[in-house]
Amino acid sequence: MPEYTGYKGETLEFLKKSQIGVGDSVRIISDITYLGIVMPRYEHGDDRHVVVKLKSGYNVGLETASIEKIEKIPAKEKTVKEPHAEKKKGLSRILLLSTGGTIASKIDYRTGAVTPVLTAEELNESVPELGEMADIDTEVLFSEYSENIVPDHWIQIAQRIAKCSEYSGVIIAHGTDTMHYTSSFLSFALAGFSTPVVLVGSQRSTDRASSDAALNLMGAARFIINDGSRGIWIVMHHDENDNTIACHAGTRVRKNHTSKRGAFETIGADPAFIISENTIQKNITRDYFNVKQFTPQIKLDTRIALVKYHPGYDPKVFDHIIDSGCRGIIFEGTGLGHVGRTMYQSIKRANEKGVFLGMTSQCIDGKISMTVYESGRDLLDLGVVPLDMIPETALVKAMWAAGNFGQIKDAMLNDMASEFSQ
């Protein structure tokens, strides 16, 4: 029985009369001739259009009234093939882990939304060039949008990677929205790991013609094979064109745009590496990862708060955070590292209770300097510690420090993975 998911009314009757269903390959004669596959409809769509996915990867909606003729193209007889192509000898071994996100998703044409469906193996097979570059093993850890990834997921990823020393490197397919939180935790938990760990995402799902998934994956593999610098990295498009891929240190990067392909940027510097088809440009002159001996430290304590100060911030909200059992608070202060004087009494109380207090800035770039103005000096006297790092990185590092050490402050002031601004 043909499927007609999402179709109704006039268009449903048209398809039934033509004996065409969702998934059928068709030839449609209208203003021009279209070849493609009939797709399900968005569930709130009208009843006048048939949606067809063209070979280019784009979809087109055709009004039934304009269709002169529609006919099914018989499916070609499929030949049986081996489930896995024979692997080439002598290639670098890379583990591709899938955690979900847009890079492991397709469009659900019932709802119009992107849904996580691809496995790591399907990702690998969707980019056949990867098999020419490296010996790729694939594994699915979980399948989650990045907004649903929580610290327990970070621990799962870190525990799996810690056992991967036999590989030349690890690629993690990950959603982009919280990827820099995951990369920060891995940078601390796996400091000193002997081979590169590269998180890769995409801003367009893999079934779109504009998808950046393939080029980002290939850039990550090329970096592992041809450079191999140890540490935790994020690899994404450098800008909107397809000529260059950027490789960012996992503690110095954040997503600065909601949707463009070059959304990720290294804060305060150029990307650590720029990857093109034939070259890898190295922009760093120091080892980004200061721990020489690998000893995984994969515990964490989530009783850390990130407080973004704003004019009118109610100290009672801050008091509630203190009384909730929080072990540390990271401020996103204004400018060089300030909060208003209305917060001082609550901050003093937090310090007296032994809560770690760290100061970062809401400004995207620049360094903390709490000795320039009187208000900054007051905060220093109240026990607030200046932290020259990205607020999200500071939050994650404080969680990691709280889980692995008795004193949060000492760990926060120790540069582990080049998290401090230069």
Coordinates of C-alpha atoms in Angstrom, one line a residue:
M1 CA 0.0 0.0 0.0
P2 CA 1.4 3.4 -0.9
E3 CA 2.1 5.9 1.9
Y4 CA 0.6 9.4 1.8
T5 CA 2.1 10.9 5.0
G6 CA 1.0 14.5 5.4
Y7 CA -1.1 14.7 2.2
K8 CA -4.8 15.5 2.3
G9 CA -7.7 16.8 0.3
E10 CA -7.1 17.6 -3.3
T11 CA -3.4 16.5 -3.4
L12 CA -4.2 13.2 -1.6
E13 CA -6.8 12.3 -4.2
F14 CA -4.5 13.3 -7.0
L15 CA -1.7 11.0 -5.8
K16 CA -4.2 8.1 -5.2
K17 CA -5.6 8.5 -8.7
S18 CA -2.0 8.5 -10.1
Q19 CA -1.1 5.5 -8.0
I20 CA 1.9 7.5 -6.6
G21 CA 3.0 7.4 -3.0
V22 CA 5.6 8.8 -0.7
G23 CA 9.0 7.5 -1.5
D24 CA 8.3 6.8 -5.2
S25 CA 10.7 8.0 -7.9
V26 CA 8.7 10.1 -10.3
R27 CA 8.8 12.1 -13.5
I28 CA 6.6 15.2 -13.4
I29 CA 5.8 17.3 -16.5
S30 CA 4.8 20.9 -15.6
D31 CA 6.4 24.1 -16.7
I32 CA 9.6 21.9 -17.0
T33 CA 10.2 18.3 -16.4
Y34 CA 11.2 17.3 -12.8
L35 CA 12.8 14.1 -11.7
G36 CA 12.8 13.2 -8.0
I37 CA 11.3 11.4 -5.1
V38 CA 7.9 12.2 -3.6
M39 CA 8.5 13.4 0.0
P40 CA 6.1 13.5 3.0
R41 CA 4.4 16.8 3.7
Y42 CA 4.7 19.1 6.6
E43 CA 1.7 18.1 8.8
H44 CA 0.3 21.7 8.7
G45 CA 0.8 22.1 5.0
D46 CA -1.9 22.9 2.4
D47 CA -3.7 20.4 0.2
R48 CA -2.6 21.8 -3.1
H49 CA 1.1 20.9 -3.5
V50 CA 3.2 17.8 -4.0
V51 CA 6.8 18.0 -2.5
V52 CA 9.5 16.4 -4.5
K53 CA 13.2 16.0 -3.6
L54 CA 15.4 16.6 -6.7
K55 CA 18.7 15.0 -7.3
S56 CA 20.4 18.2 -6.3
G57 CA 19.2 17.6 -2.8
Y58 CA 16.8 20.5 -2.8
N59 CA 13.0 20.1 -2.5
V60 CA 10.4 21.7 -4.7
G61 CA 6.7 22.1 -4.1
L62 CA 4.5 21.7 -7.2
E63 CA 0.9 22.7 -7.3
T64 CA -1.2 19.8 -8.5
A65 CA -3.2 22.1 -10.8
S66 CA 0.0 22.9 -12.8
I67 CA 1.0 19.3 -13.3
E68 CA 0.3 18.0 -16.8
K69 CA 1.5 14.5 -16.1
I70 CA 3.1 12.5 -13.3
E71 CA 4.4 9.0 -13.7
K72 CA 6.3 6.6 -11.5
I73 CA 9.9 5.6 -12.5
P74 CA 10.4 1.9 -12.0
A75 CA 13.0 1.1 -9.4
K76 CA 16.2 -0.4 -10.8
E77 CA 17.0 -3.8 -9.7
K78 CA 19.3 -3.6 -6.7
T79 CA 22.5 -5.5 -6.7
V80 CA 23.7 -7.1 -3.5
K81 CA 26.8 -5.5 -2.1
E82 CA 29.0 -6.2 0.8
P83 CA 27.9 -4.2 3.9
H84 CA 31.4 -2.8 4.3
A85 CA 33.9 -2.0 1.6
E86 CA 37.3 -3.5 2.0
K87 CA 39.5 -1.2 4.0
K88 CA 42.7 0.0 2.5
K89 CA 45.9 -1.1 4.3
G90 CA 48.3 1.4 5.9
L91 CA 45.8 4.1 6.7
S92 CA 45.6 5.9 10.0
R93 CA 42.9 4.5 12.3
I94 CA 40.3 7.0 13.4
L95 CA 37.3 6.4 15.7
L96 CA 34.2 8.3 14.7
L97 CA 31.8 8.6 17.7
S98 CA 28.3 9.9 17.2
T99 CA 26.4 11.8 19.9
G100 CA 23.6 13.3 17.7
G101 CA 23.0 16.9 16.6
T102 CA 22.5 18.4 13.2
I103 CA 25.5 16.6 11.7
A104 CA 23.7 13.3 12.5
S105 CA 20.3 14.4 11.4
K106 CA 17.8 14.6 8.5
I107 CA 14.8 16.6 7.9
D108 CA 11.5 15.2 9.1
Y109 CA 9.0 16.4 6.5
R110 CA 6.1 15.5 8.7
T111 CA 6.9 18.3 11.1
G112 CA 9.4 20.3 9.1
A113 CA 12.0 19.9 11.8
V114 CA 15.5 18.4 11.9
T115 CA 15.5 15.0 13.7
P116 CA 18.5 12.9 14.9
V117 CA 18.5 9.7 12.9
L118 CA 21.9 9.0 11.4
T119 CA 24.3 6.5 13.0
A120 CA 28.0 7.0 13.0
E121 CA 28.3 4.4 10.3
E122 CA 25.8 6.2 8.1
L123 CA 27.7 9.4 8.6
N124 CA 30.9 7.6 7.5
E125 CA 29.1 6.1 4.5
S126 CA 27.6 9.4 3.6
V127 CA 31.1 10.8 3.2
P128 CA 32.9 8.1 1.2
E129 CA 36.0 10.3 0.9
L130 CA 36.6 9.5 4.6
G131 CA 37.2 5.8 3.7
E132 CA 39.9 6.9 1.2
M133 CA 41.6 9.1 3.9
A134 CA 41.6 6.8 6.9
D135 CA 40.5 3.5 8.4
I136 CA 37.3 4.7 10.1
D137 CA 35.7 2.7 12.9
T138 CA 32.2 4.0 13.9
E139 CA 30.2 3.9 17.2
V140 CA 27.1 5.6 18.5
L141 CA 27.3 6.7 22.1
F142 CA 23.9 8.4 22.2
S143 CA 21.7 10.5 19.9
E144 CA 20.8 13.8 21.4
Y145 CA 20.4 17.4 20.3
S146 CA 23.1 19.3 22.0
E147 CA 20.7 21.3 24.2
N148 CA 19.8 18.0 25.8
I149 CA 23.4 17.0 26.5
V150 CA 24.1 17.2 30.2
P151 CA 27.3 16.7 32.2
D152 CA 26.6 13.0 32.6
H153 CA 27.0 12.8 28.8
W154 CA 30.4 14.5 29.0
I155 CA 31.5 11.8 31.4
Q156 CA 30.3 9.1 29.0
I157 CA 32.3 10.7 26.2
A158 CA 35.4 11.1 28.3
Q159 CA 35.3 7.6 29.6
R160 CA 35.1 6.2 26.1
I161 CA 37.9 8.3 24.7
A162 CA 40.2 7.5 27.6
K163 CA 40.2 3.9 26.2
C164 CA 41.1 4.9 22.7
S165 CA 44.9 5.2 22.7
E166 CA 45.2 2.7 19.9
Y167 CA 43.7 5.2 17.4
S168 CA 45.5 8.0 15.6
G169 CA 42.7 10.3 16.7
V170 CA 39.0 10.5 17.6
I171 CA 36.2 12.5 15.9
I172 CA 33.1 13.2 17.8
A173 CA 30.0 14.2 15.8
H174 CA 28.2 16.6 18.1
G175 CA 25.5 19.3 18.0
T176 CA 26.8 22.8 17.7
D177 CA 24.7 24.7 20.3
T178 CA 26.6 23.3 23.4
M179 CA 29.7 21.9 21.7
H180 CA 32.1 24.3 23.3
Y181 CA 30.9 23.2 26.8
T182 CA 31.7 19.6 25.9
S183 CA 35.1 20.5 24.4
S184 CA 35.9 22.5 27.6
F185 CA 35.2 19.5 29.9
L186 CA 37.1 17.1 27.7
S187 CA 40.1 19.5 27.7
F188 CA 40.3 19.3 31.4
A189 CA 39.2 15.8 32.0
L190 CA 41.5 14.4 29.4
A191 CA 44.4 16.8 29.6
G192 CA 47.6 15.2 28.3
F193 CA 45.7 12.7 26.1
S194 CA 48.2 11.5 23.5
T195 CA 46.2 11.9 20.3
P196 CA 43.9 14.6 18.9
V197 CA 40.2 14.6 19.8
V198 CA 38.2 16.6 17.4
L199 CA 34.6 17.7 17.9
V200 CA 32.7 18.2 14.6
G201 CA 29.3 19.6 13.9
S202 CA 27.3 21.1 11.1
Q203 CA 24.9 24.0 10.6
R204 CA 23.0 22.2 7.9
S205 CA 21.6 18.6 8.1
T206 CA 23.3 16.0 5.9
D207 CA 20.4 15.7 3.5
R208 CA 20.6 19.3 2.5
A209 CA 22.6 20.4 -0.6
S210 CA 24.1 23.2 1.5
S211 CA 25.2 20.9 4.3
D212 CA 28.7 21.6 5.7
A213 CA 28.9 18.1 7.4
A214 CA 31.0 16.4 4.8
L215 CA 33.6 19.2 4.6
N216 CA 33.9 19.5 8.3
L217 CA 34.3 15.8 8.8
M218 CA 37.0 15.6 6.0
G219 CA 38.7 18.6 7.6
A220 CA 38.8 16.9 11.0
A221 CA 40.2 13.7 9.4
R222 CA 42.8 15.7 7.5
F223 CA 43.9 17.5 10.6
I224 CA 44.3 14.2 12.6
I225 CA 46.3 12.5 9.7
N226 CA 48.5 15.3 8.6
D227 CA 49.1 17.3 11.8
G228 CA 48.1 15.1 14.8
S229 CA 48.6 17.8 17.5
R230 CA 47.3 16.3 20.7
G231 CA 44.5 17.9 22.7
I232 CA 40.8 18.7 22.3
W233 CA 39.7 20.7 19.2
I234 CA 36.6 21.9 17.5
V235 CA 36.7 21.8 13.7
M236 CA 34.1 23.8 11.7
H237 CA 33.9 26.0 8.6
H238 CA 36.1 29.1 8.9
D239 CA 33.6 31.3 7.0
E240 CA 30.7 30.9 4.5
N241 CA 32.8 29.5 1.7
D242 CA 34.0 25.9 1.4
N243 CA 37.7 26.6 0.9
T244 CA 38.9 26.6 4.5
I245 CA 38.0 24.8 7.7
A246 CA 39.0 26.2 11.1
C247 CA 40.5 24.2 14.0
H248 CA 39.9 25.9 17.4
A249 CA 41.3 25.0 20.8
G250 CA 38.5 23.4 22.9
T251 CA 38.8 26.0 25.7
R252 CA 39.1 29.1 23.6
V253 CA 36.2 28.8 21.3
R254 CA 32.5 29.6 21.3
K255 CA 29.5 29.7 18.9
N256 CA 29.0 33.3 18.0
H257 CA 26.3 33.0 15.3
T258 CA 23.0 31.1 15.4
S259 CA 23.1 29.7 11.9
K260 CA 25.9 30.7 9.6
R261 CA 28.4 28.0 8.7
G262 CA 31.4 29.9 10.1
A263 CA 29.6 30.3 13.5
F264 CA 32.5 29.2 15.7
E265 CA 35.4 31.6 16.5
T266 CA 38.5 31.5 18.6
I267 CA 38.1 34.3 21.2
G268 CA 41.0 36.8 21.2
A269 CA 43.1 35.1 18.5
D270 CA 43.1 33.4 15.1
P271 CA 42.0 29.8 15.0
A272 CA 44.8 27.5 16.1
F273 CA 44.9 25.9 12.6
I274 CA 43.4 26.7 9.2
I275 CA 42.8 23.6 7.1
S276 CA 42.6 23.7 3.3
E277 CA 42.6 20.9 0.8
N278 CA 46.4 20.7 0.5
T279 CA 47.8 22.6 3.5
I280 CA 47.4 23.1 7.2
Q281 CA 48.4 26.5 8.4
K282 CA 49.5 26.6 12.1
N283 CA 48.8 29.8 13.9
I284 CA 50.1 28.8 17.4
T285 CA 53.6 28.8 18.6
R286 CA 53.1 27.0 21.9
D287 CA 51.7 23.8 23.2
Y288 CA 48.1 24.4 23.8
F289 CA 48.0 21.6 26.4
N290 CA 50.2 22.1 29.4
V291 CA 49.8 18.7 31.1
K292 CA 52.5 16.4 29.8
Q293 CA 51.4 13.1 31.5
F294 CA 48.0 11.7 30.9
T295 CA 46.0 10.9 34.0
P296 CA 42.2 11.1 33.2
Q297 CA 40.3 13.1 35.8
I298 CA 36.7 12.6 34.7
K299 CA 34.7 13.5 37.8
L300 CA 32.6 16.7 38.2
D301 CA 30.3 18.5 40.5
T302 CA 27.4 20.4 38.9
R303 CA 26.8 22.6 42.0
I304 CA 28.3 25.6 40.2
A305 CA 26.2 28.6 39.0
L306 CA 26.8 31.0 36.1
V307 CA 25.4 34.4 37.1
K308 CA 25.1 37.1 34.4
Y309 CA 24.9 40.4 36.2
H310 CA 22.6 43.1 34.7
P311 CA 21.3 46.5 35.9
G312 CA 18.5 45.7 38.4
Y313 CA 19.7 42.2 39.3
D314 CA 17.9 41.3 42.5
P315 CA 20.4 40.2 45.2
K316 CA 17.6 37.9 46.6
V317 CA 18.1 35.7 43.5
F318 CA 21.8 35.5 44.3
D319 CA 21.0 34.7 48.0
H320 CA 18.8 31.8 46.9
I321 CA 21.8 30.4 44.8
I322 CA 24.0 30.7 47.8
D323 CA 21.5 28.9 50.1
S324 CA 20.9 26.1 47.5
G325 CA 24.2 24.5 48.4
C326 CA 26.2 25.9 45.5
R327 CA 29.9 25.3 45.8
G328 CA 31.0 27.9 43.3
I329 CA 29.7 30.9 41.3
I330 CA 31.0 32.3 38.1
F331 CA 30.0 35.9 37.4
E332 CA 29.6 37.3 33.9
G333 CA 30.4 40.8 35.0
T334 CA 30.4 44.0 33.0
G335 CA 33.4 45.4 31.3
L336 CA 36.7 44.7 33.1
G337 CA 34.9 42.5 35.7
H338 CA 32.3 44.4 37.8
V339 CA 28.9 44.0 39.4
G340 CA 26.9 46.7 41.2
R341 CA 27.3 47.6 44.8
T342 CA 23.8 46.2 45.6
M343 CA 25.4 42.7 45.3
Y344 CA 28.3 43.3 47.8
Q345 CA 26.6 42.2 51.0
S346 CA 25.5 38.9 49.3
I347 CA 28.9 38.4 47.8
K348 CA 30.5 38.8 51.3
R349 CA 28.1 36.2 52.7
A350 CA 28.9 33.8 49.9
N351 CA 32.6 34.2 50.6
E352 CA 32.2 33.6 54.3
K353 CA 30.3 30.4 53.5
G354 CA 33.3 29.2 51.5
V355 CA 31.7 29.5 48.1
F356 CA 34.2 30.0 45.3
L357 CA 33.6 33.3 43.5
G358 CA 35.1 33.8 40.0
M359 CA 34.8 36.8 37.7
T360 CA 34.6 36.7 33.9
S361 CA 33.4 39.4 31.5
Q362 CA 30.3 39.7 29.3
C363 CA 32.5 41.2 26.7
I364 CA 33.3 38.8 23.9
D365 CA 37.0 39.8 23.8
G366 CA 39.6 41.3 26.1
K367 CA 41.0 40.5 29.6
I368 CA 39.7 40.9 33.1
S369 CA 41.3 43.8 35.1
M370 CA 39.7 44.4 38.5
T371 CA 42.4 46.8 39.8
V372 CA 41.5 49.7 37.4
Y373 CA 38.4 50.9 39.1
E374 CA 37.3 51.2 42.7
S375 CA 34.4 48.7 42.2
G376 CA 36.8 46.0 41.0
R377 CA 39.1 46.5 43.9
D378 CA 36.1 46.2 46.3
L379 CA 35.2 42.9 44.7
L380 CA 38.7 41.6 45.1
D381 CA 38.6 42.5 48.8
L382 CA 35.3 40.5 49.0
G383 CA 37.1 37.4 47.7
V384 CA 36.2 37.5 44.0
V385 CA 38.8 35.8 41.9
P386 CA 39.5 37.3 38.4
L387 CA 39.5 34.6 35.6
D388 CA 40.7 35.5 32.2
M389 CA 38.7 32.9 30.4
I390 CA 35.4 32.5 28.5
P391 CA 32.5 32.4 30.9
E392 CA 31.3 29.0 29.6
T393 CA 34.8 27.6 30.0
A394 CA 35.1 28.9 33.5
L395 CA 31.8 27.3 34.4
V396 CA 32.8 23.9 33.1
K397 CA 36.3 24.1 34.6
A398 CA 34.7 25.0 38.0
M399 CA 32.5 21.9 37.8
W400 CA 35.5 19.8 36.9
A401 CA 37.6 21.3 39.7
A402 CA 34.9 20.8 42.3
G403 CA 34.6 17.1 41.3
N404 CA 38.3 16.3 41.4
F405 CA 39.9 18.5 44.0
G406 CA 39.3 19.7 47.5
Q407 CA 40.1 23.3 46.7
I408 CA 38.4 24.9 43.6
K409 CA 40.5 28.1 43.6
D410 CA 43.9 26.4 43.2
A411 CA 42.7 24.4 40.2
M412 CA 41.0 27.4 38.6
L413 CA 44.2 29.5 38.7
N414 CA 46.3 26.6 37.2
D415 CA 46.4 26.8 33.4
M416 CA 45.5 23.3 32.2
A417 CA 44.6 23.6 28.6
S418 CA 45.4 27.2 27.5
E419 CA 42.0 28.3 28.8
F420 CA 43.5 31.7 29.9
S421 CA 43.4 34.7 27.5
Q422 CA 46.8 35.7 26.2

